[in-house]
XYZ file of N, CA, C and O in Angstrom:
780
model
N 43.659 67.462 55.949
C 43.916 68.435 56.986
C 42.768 69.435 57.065
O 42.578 70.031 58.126
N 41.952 69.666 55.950
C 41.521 70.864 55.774
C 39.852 70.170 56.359
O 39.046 70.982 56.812
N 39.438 68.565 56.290
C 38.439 68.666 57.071
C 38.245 67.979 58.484
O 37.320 67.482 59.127
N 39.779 68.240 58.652
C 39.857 67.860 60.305
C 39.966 69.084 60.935
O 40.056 69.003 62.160
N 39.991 70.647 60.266
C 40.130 71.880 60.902
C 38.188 71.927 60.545
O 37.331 72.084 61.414
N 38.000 71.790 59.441
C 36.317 72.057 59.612
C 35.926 71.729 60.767
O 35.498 72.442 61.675
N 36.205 69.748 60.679
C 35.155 69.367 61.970
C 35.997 70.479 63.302
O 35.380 71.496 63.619
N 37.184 70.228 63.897
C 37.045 71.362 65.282
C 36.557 72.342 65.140
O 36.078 72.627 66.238
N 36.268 73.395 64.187
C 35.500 74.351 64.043
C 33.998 74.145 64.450
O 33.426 74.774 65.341
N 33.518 73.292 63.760
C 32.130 72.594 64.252
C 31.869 71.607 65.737
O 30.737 71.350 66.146
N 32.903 71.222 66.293
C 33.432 70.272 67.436
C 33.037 71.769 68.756
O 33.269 72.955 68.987
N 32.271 70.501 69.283
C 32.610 71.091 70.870
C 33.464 71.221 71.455
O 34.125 70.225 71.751
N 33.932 72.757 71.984
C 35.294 73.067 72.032
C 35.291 71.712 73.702
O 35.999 70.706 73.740
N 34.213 72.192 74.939
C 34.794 71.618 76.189
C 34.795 70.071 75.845
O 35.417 69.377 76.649
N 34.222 69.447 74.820
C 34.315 68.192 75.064
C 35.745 67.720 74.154
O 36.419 66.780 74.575
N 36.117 68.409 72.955
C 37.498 68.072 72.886
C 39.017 68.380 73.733
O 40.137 67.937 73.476
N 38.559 69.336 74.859
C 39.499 70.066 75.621
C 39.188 68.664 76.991
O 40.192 68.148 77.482
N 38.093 68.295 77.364
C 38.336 66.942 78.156
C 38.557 66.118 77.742
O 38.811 65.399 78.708
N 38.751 65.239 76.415
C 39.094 63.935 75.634
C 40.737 64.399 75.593
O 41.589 63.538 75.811
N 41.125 65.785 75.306
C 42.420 66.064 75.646
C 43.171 65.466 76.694
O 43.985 64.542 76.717
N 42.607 66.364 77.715
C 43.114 66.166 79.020
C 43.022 64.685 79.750
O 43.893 64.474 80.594
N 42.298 63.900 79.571
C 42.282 62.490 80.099
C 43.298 61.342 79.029
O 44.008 60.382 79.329
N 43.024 61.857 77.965
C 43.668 61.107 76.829
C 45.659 61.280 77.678
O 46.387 60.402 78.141
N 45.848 62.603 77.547
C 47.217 63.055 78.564
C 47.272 62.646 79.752
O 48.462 62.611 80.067
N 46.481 62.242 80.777
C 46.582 61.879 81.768
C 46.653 60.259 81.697
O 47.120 59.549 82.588
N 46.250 59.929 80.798
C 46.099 58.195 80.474
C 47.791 57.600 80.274
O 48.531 56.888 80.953
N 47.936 58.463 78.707
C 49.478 58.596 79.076
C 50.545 58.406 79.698
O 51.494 57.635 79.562
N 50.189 59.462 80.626
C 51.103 59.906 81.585
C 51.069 58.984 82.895
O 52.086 58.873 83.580
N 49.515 58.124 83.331
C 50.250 56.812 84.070
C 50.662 55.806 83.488
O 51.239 54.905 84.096
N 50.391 55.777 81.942
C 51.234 54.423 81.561
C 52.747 54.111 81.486
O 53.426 53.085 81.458
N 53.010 55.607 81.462
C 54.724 56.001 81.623
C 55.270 55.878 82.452
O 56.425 55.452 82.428
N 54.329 56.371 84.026
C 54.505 56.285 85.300
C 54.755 54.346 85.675
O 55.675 53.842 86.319
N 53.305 53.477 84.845
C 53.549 52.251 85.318
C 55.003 51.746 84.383
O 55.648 50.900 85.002
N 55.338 51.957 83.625
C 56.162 51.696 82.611
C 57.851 51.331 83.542
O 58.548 50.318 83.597
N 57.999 52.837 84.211
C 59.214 53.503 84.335
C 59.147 52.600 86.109
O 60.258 52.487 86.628
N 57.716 51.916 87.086
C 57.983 51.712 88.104
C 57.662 49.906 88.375
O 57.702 49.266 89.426
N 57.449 49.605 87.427
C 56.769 48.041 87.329
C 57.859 47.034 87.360
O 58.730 47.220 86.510
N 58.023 45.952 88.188
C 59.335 45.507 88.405
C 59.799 44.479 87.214
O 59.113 44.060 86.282
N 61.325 44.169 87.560
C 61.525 43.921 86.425
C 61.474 42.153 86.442
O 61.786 41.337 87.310
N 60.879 41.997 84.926
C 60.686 40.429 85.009
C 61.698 39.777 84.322
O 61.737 39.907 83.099
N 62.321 39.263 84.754
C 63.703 38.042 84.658
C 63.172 36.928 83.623
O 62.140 36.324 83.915
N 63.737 36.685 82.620
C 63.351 35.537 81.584
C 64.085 34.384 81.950
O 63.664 33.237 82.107
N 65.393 34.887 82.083
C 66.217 33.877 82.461
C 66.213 33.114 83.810
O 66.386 33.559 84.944
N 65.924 31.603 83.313
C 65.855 30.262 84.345
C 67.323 30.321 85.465
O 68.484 30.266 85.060
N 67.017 30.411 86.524
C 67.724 30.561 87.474
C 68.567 29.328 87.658
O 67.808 28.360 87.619
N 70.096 28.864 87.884
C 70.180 27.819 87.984
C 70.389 26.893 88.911
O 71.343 27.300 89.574
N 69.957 25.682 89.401
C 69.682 24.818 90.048
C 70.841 24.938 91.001
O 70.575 25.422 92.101
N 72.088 24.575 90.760
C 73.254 23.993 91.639
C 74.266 26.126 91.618
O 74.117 27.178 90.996
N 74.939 25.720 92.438
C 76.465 27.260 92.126
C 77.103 27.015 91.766
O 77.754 26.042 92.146
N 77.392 27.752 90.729
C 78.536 27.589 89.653
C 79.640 27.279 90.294
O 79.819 27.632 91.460
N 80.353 26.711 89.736
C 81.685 26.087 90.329
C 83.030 26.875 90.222
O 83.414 26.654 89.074
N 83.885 27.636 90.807
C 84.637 28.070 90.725
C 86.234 27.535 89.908
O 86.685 26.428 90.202
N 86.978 28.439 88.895
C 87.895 27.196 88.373
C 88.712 26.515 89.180
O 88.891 25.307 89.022
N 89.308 27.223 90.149
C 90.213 27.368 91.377
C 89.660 27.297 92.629
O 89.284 28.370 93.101
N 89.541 26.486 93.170
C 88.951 26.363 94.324
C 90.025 26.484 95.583
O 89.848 26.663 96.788
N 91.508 26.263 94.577
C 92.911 26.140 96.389
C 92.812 27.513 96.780
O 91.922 28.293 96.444
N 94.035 27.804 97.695
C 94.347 28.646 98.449
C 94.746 29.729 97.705
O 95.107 29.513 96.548
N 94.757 31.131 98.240
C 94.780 31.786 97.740
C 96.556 32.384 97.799
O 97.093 32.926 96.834
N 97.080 32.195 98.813
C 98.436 31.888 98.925
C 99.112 32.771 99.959
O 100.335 32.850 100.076
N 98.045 33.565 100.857
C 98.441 34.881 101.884
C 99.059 34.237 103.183
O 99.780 35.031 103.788
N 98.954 33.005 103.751
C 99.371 32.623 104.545
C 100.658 32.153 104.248
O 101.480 31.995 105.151
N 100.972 31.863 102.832
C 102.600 31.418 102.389
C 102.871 33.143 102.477
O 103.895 33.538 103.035
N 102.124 33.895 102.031
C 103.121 35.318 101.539
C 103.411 35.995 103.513
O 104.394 36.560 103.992
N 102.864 35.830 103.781
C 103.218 35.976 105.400
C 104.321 35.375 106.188
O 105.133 36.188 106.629
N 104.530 34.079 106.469
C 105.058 33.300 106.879
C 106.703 33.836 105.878
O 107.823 33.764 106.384
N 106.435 34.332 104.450
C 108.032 34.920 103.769
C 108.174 36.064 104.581
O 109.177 36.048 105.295
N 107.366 37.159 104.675
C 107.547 38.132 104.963
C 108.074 38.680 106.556
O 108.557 39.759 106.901
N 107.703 37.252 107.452
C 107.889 36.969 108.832
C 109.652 36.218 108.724
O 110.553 36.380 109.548
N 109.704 35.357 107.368
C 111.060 34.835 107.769
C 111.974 35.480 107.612
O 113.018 35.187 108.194
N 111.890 36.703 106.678
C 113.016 38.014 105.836
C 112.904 38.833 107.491
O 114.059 38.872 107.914
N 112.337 39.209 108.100
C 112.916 40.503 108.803
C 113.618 39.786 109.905
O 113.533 38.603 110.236
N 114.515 41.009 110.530
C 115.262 40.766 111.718
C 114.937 40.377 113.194
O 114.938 41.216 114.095
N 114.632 38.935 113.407
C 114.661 39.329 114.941
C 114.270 39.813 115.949
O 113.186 39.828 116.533
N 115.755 40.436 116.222
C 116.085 41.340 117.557
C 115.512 43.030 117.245
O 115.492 43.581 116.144
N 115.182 43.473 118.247
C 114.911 45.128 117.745
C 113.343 45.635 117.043
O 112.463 44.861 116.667
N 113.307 46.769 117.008
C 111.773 47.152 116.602
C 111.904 47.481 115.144
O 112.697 48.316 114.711
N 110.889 46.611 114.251
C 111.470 47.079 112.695
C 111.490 48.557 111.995
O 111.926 48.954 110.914
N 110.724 49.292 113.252
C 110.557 50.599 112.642
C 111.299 51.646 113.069
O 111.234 52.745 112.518
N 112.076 51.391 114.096
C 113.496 52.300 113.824
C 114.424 52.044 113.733
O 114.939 51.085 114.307
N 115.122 53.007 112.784
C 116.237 52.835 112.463
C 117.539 52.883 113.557
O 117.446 53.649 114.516
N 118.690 52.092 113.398
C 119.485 52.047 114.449
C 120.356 53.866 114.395
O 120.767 54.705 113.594
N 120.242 53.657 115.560
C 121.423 55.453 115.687
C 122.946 55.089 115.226
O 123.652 54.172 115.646
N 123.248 56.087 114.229
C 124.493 56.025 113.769
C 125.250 56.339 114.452
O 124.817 57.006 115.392
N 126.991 56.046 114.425
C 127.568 56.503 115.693
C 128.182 57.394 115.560
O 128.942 57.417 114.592
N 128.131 58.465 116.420
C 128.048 60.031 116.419
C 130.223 60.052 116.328
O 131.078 59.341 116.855
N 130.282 61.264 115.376
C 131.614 61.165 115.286
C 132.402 62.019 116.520
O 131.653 62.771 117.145
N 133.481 62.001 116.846
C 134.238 62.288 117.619
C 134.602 63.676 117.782
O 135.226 64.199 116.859
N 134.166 64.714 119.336
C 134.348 66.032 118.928
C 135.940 66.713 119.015
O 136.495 66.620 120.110
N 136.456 67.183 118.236
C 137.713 67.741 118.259
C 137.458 68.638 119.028
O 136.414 69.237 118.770
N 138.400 69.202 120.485
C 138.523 70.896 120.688
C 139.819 71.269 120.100
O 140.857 70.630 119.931
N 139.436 72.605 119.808
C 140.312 73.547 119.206
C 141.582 74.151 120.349
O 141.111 74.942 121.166
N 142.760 73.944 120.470
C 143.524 75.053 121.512
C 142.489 76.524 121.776
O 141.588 76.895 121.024
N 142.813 77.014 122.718
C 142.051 78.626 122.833
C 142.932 79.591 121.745
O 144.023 79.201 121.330
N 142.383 80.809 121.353
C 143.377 81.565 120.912
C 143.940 82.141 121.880
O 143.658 82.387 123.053
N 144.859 82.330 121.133
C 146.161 83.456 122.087
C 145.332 84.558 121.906
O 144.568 84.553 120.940
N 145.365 85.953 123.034
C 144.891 87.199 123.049
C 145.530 88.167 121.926
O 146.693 88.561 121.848
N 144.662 88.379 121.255
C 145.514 89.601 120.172
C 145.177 91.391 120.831
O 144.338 92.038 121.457
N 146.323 91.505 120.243
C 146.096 93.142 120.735
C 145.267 93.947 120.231
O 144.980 93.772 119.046
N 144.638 95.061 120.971
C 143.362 95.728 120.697
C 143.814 97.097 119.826
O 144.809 97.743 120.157
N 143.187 97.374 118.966
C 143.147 98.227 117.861
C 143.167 99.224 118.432
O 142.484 99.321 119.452
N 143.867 100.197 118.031
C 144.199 101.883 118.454
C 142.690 101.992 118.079
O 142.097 101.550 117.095
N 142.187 102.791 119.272
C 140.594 103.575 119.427
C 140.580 104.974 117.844
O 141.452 105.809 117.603
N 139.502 104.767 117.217
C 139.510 105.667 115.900
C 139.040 107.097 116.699
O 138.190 107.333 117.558
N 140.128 108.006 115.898
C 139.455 109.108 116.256
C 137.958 109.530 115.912
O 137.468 109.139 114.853
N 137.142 110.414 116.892
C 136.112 110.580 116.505
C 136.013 112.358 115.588
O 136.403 113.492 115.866
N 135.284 111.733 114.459
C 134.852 112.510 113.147
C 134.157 114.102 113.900
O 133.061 114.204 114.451
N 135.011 115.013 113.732
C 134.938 116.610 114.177
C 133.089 116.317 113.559
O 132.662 115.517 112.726
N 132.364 117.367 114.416
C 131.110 117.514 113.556
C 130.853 118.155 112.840
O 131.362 119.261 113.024
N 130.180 118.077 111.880
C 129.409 119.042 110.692
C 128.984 119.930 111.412
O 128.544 119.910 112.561
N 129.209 121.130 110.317
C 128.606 122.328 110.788
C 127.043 122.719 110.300
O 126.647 122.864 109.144
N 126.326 122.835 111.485
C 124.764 122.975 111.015
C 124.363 123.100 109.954
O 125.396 123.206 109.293
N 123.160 123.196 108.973
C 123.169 123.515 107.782
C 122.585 124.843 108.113
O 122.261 125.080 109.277
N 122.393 125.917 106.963
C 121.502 127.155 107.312
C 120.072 126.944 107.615
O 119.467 126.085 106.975
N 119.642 127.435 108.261
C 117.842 127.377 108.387
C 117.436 127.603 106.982
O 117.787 128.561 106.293
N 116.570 126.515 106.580
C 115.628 126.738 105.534
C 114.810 127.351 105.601
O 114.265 127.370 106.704
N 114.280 128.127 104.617
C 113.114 128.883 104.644
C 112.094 128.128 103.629
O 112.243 127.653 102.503
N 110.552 128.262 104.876
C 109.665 127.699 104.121
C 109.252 128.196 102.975
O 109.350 129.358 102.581
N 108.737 127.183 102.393
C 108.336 127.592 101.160
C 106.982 127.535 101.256
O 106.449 126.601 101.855
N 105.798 129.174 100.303
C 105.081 128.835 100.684
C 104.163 128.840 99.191
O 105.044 128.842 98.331
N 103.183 128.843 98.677
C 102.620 128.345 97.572
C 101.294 129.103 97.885
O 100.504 128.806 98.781
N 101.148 130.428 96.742
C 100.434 130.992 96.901
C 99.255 130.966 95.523
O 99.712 130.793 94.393
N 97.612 131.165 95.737
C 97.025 131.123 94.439
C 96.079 131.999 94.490
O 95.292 132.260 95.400
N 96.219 132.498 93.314
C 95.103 133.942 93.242
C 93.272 133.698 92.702
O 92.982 133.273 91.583
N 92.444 133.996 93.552
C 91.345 132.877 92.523
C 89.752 133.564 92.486
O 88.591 133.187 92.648
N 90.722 135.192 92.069
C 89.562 136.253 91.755
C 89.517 137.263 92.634
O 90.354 137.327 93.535
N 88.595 138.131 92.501
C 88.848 139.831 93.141
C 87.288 140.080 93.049
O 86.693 139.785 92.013
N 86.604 140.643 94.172
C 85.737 140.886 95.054
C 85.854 142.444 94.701
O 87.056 142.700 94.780
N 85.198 143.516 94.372
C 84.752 144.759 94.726
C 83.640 145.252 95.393
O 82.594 144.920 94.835
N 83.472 146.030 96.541
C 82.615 146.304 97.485
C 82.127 147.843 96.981
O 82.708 148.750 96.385
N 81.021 147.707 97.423
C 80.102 149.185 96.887
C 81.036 150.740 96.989
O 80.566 151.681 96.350
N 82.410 150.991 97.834
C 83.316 151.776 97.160
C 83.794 151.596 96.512
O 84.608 152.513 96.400
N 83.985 150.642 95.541
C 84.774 150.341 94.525
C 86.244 149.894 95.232
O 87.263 150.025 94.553
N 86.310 149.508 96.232
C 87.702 148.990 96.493
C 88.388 147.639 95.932
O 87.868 146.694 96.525
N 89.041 147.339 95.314
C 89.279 146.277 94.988
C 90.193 145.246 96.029
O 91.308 145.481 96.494
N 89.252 143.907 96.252
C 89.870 142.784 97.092
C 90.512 141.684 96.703
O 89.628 140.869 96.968
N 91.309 141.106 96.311
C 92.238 140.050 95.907
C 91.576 138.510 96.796
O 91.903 138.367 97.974
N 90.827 137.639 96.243
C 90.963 136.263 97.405
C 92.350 135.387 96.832
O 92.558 135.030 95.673
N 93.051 135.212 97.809
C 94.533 134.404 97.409
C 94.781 133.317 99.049
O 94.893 133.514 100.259
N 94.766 132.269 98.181
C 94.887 130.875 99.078
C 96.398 130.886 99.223
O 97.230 131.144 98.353
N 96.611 130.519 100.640
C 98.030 129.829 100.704
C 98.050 128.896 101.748
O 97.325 128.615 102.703
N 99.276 128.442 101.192
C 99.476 126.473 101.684
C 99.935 126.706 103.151
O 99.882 125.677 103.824
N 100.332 127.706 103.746
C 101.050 127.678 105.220
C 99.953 127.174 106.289
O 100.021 126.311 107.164
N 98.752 128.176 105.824
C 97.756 128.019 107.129
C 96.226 127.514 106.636
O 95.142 127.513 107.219
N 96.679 127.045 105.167
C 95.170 126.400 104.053
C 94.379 127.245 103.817
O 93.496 126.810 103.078
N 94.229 128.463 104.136
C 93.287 129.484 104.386
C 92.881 130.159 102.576
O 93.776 129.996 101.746
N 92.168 130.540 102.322
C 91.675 131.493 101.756
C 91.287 132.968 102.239
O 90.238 133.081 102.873
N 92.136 134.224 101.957
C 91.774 135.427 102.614
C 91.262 136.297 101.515
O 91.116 135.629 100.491
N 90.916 137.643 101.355
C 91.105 138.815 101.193
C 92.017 139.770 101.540
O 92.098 140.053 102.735
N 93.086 140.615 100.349
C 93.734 141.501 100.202
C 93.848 142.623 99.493
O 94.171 142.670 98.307
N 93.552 143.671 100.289
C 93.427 145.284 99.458
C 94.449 145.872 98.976
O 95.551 145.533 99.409
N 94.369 146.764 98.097
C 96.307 147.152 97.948
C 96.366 148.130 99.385
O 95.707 148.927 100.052
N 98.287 147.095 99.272
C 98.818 147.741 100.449
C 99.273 146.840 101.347
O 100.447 146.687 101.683
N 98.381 146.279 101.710
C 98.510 144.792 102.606
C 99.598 144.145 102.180
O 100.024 144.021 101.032
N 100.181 143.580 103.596
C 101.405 142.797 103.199
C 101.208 141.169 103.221
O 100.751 140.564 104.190
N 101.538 140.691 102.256
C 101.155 138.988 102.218
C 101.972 138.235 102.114
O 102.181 137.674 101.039
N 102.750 137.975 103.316
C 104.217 137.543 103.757
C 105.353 137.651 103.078
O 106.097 136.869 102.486
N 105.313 139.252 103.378
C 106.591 140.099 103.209
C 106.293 140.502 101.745
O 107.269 141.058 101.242
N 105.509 140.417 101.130
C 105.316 140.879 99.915
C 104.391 141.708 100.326
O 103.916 141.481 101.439
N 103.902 142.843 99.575
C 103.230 144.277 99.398
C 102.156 144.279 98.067
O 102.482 144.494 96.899
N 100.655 143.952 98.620
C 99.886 144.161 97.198
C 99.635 145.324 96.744
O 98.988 146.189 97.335
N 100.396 145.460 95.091
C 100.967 146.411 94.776
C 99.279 146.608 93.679
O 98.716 147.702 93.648
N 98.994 145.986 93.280
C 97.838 145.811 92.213
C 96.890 145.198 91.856
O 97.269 144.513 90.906
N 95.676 144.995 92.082
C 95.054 143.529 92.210
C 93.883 144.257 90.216
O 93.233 145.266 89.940
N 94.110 143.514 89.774
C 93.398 142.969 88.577
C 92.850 142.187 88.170
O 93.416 141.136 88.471
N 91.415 141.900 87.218
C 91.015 140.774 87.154
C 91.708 139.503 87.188
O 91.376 138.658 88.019
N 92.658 139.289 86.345
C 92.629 138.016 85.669
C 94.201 137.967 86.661
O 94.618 136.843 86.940
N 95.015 139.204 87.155
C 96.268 138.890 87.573
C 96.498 139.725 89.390
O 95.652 140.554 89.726
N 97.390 139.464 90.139
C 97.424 140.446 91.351
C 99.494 141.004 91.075
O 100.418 140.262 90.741
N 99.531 142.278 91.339
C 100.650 142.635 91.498
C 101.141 142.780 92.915
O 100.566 143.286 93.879
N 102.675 142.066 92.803
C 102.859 141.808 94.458
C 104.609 142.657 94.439
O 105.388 142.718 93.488
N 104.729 143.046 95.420
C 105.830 143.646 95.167
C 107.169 143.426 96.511
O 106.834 144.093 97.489
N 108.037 142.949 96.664
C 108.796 141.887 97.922
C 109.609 143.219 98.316
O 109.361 144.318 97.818
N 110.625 142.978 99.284
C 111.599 144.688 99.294
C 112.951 143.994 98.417
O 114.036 144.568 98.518
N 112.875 143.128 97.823
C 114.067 143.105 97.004
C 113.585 143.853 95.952
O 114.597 144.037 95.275
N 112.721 144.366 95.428
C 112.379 145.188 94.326
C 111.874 144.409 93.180
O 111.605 144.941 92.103
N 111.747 143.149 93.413
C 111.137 142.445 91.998
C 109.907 142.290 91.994
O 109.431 141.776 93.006
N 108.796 142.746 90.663
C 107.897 142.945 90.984
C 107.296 140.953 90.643
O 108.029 140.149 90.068
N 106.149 140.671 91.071
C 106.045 139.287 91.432
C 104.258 139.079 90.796
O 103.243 139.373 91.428
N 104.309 138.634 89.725
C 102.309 138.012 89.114
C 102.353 136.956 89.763
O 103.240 136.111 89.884
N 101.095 137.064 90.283
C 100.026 135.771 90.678
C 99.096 136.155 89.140
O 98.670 137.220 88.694
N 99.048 134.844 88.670
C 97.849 134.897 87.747
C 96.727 134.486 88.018
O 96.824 134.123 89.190
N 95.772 134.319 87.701
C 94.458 133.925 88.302
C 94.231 132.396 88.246
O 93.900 132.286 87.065
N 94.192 131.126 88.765
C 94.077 130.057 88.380
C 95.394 129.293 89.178
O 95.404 128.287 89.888
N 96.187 129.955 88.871
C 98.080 129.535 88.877
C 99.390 129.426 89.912
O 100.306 130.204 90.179
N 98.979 127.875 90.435
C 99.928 128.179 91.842
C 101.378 128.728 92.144
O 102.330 128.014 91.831
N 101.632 130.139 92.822
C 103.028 130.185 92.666
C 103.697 129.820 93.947
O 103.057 129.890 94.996
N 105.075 129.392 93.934
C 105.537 128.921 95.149
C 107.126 130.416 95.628
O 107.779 130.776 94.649
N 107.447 130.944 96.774
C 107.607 131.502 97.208
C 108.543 131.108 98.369
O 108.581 129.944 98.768
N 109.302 132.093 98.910
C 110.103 131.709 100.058
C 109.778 132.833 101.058
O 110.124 133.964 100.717
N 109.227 132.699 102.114
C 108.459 133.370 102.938
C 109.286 134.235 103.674
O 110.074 133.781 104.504
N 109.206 135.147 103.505
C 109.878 136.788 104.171
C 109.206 137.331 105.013
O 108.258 138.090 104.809
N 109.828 136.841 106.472
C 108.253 137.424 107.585
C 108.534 138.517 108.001
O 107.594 139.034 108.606
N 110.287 139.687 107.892
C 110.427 140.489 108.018
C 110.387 141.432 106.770
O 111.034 142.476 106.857
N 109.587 141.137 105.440
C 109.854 141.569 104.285
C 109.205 143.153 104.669
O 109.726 144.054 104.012
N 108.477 143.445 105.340
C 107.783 145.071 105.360
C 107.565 145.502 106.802
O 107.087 146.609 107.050
């Protein structure tokens, strides 16, 4: 091995890189003639045709001639005959029966009370303006809105009694005082005559 790496070391690289390449191409049509060269038959062809063991009939003209003597006749073999339809009974009519006393009709319910909407209010921080007034922003679900509220203002029927960072004081005329916390949806029953 070690002086077949000498000699390529010493070997002309282009003339072993063309003894390569033709040597591969030599190859590669003998594979080509190999894989397309027709094929040669050894075996002596024979003189006369083989003789079959059975040379009679095969027997389709007997299996016909059965199959012609079994069916019927008269009629088309492919439909079936109509069965005979059975006999329709009528029924007498009924006699008229008498008609059911008319049901009284059910007095109506009495309306329900008007519901009052409900409305869902959220407090979501406080705004102070260069007097120092403090503004409440509080979203509600009636009209989607986001507003501003100063104390005093009425915010359907409630009275902002206090607005604080983190909470707003709301005050209704039933006298209960009412937190919005900051973040925290509260839901409400809307008092449009509350003030």
């Amino acid at each position: 091995m070690d002086v077949i790496r000498k000699w390529l070391a010493r070997a002309n690289a282009y003339a072993v890189l063309y003894t390569a390449l033709v040597m591969l191409a030599l190859q590669g049509a003998w594979l080509v003639w190999r894989d397309t060269r027709p094929v040669r038959l050894d075996v002596p062809l024979p003189t006369t045709r083989p003789r079959v063991a059975a040379d009679g009939e095969l027997g389709l003209l007997a299996f016909l001639d059965a199959a012609a003597a079994s069916r019927p006749a008269e009629g088309n073999p492919f439909l079936n005959p109509q069965p005979p339809r059975p006999p329709v009974v009528h029924s007498p009519a009924p006699s008229p029966s008498p008609s059911p006393a008319p049901r009284p009709s059910p007095s109506p319910a009495p309306p329900p009370p008007p519901k009052r909407e409900t409305i869902r209010l959220t407090y979501h921080g406080m705004f102070e303006n260069s007097s120092a007034q403090a503004r409440a922003l509080i979203e509600d679900s009636k009209y989607r809105r986001r507003s501003f509220y100063g104390i005093g203002e009425v915010l359907f029927g409630m009275r902002v009694q206090d607005i604080r960072m983190l909470e707003v004081l709301l005050h209704p005329t039933d006298g209960e005082e009412v937190i919005l916390k900051l973040g925290e949806p509260r839901e409400f029953e809307e008092r449009p005559h509350g003030y």
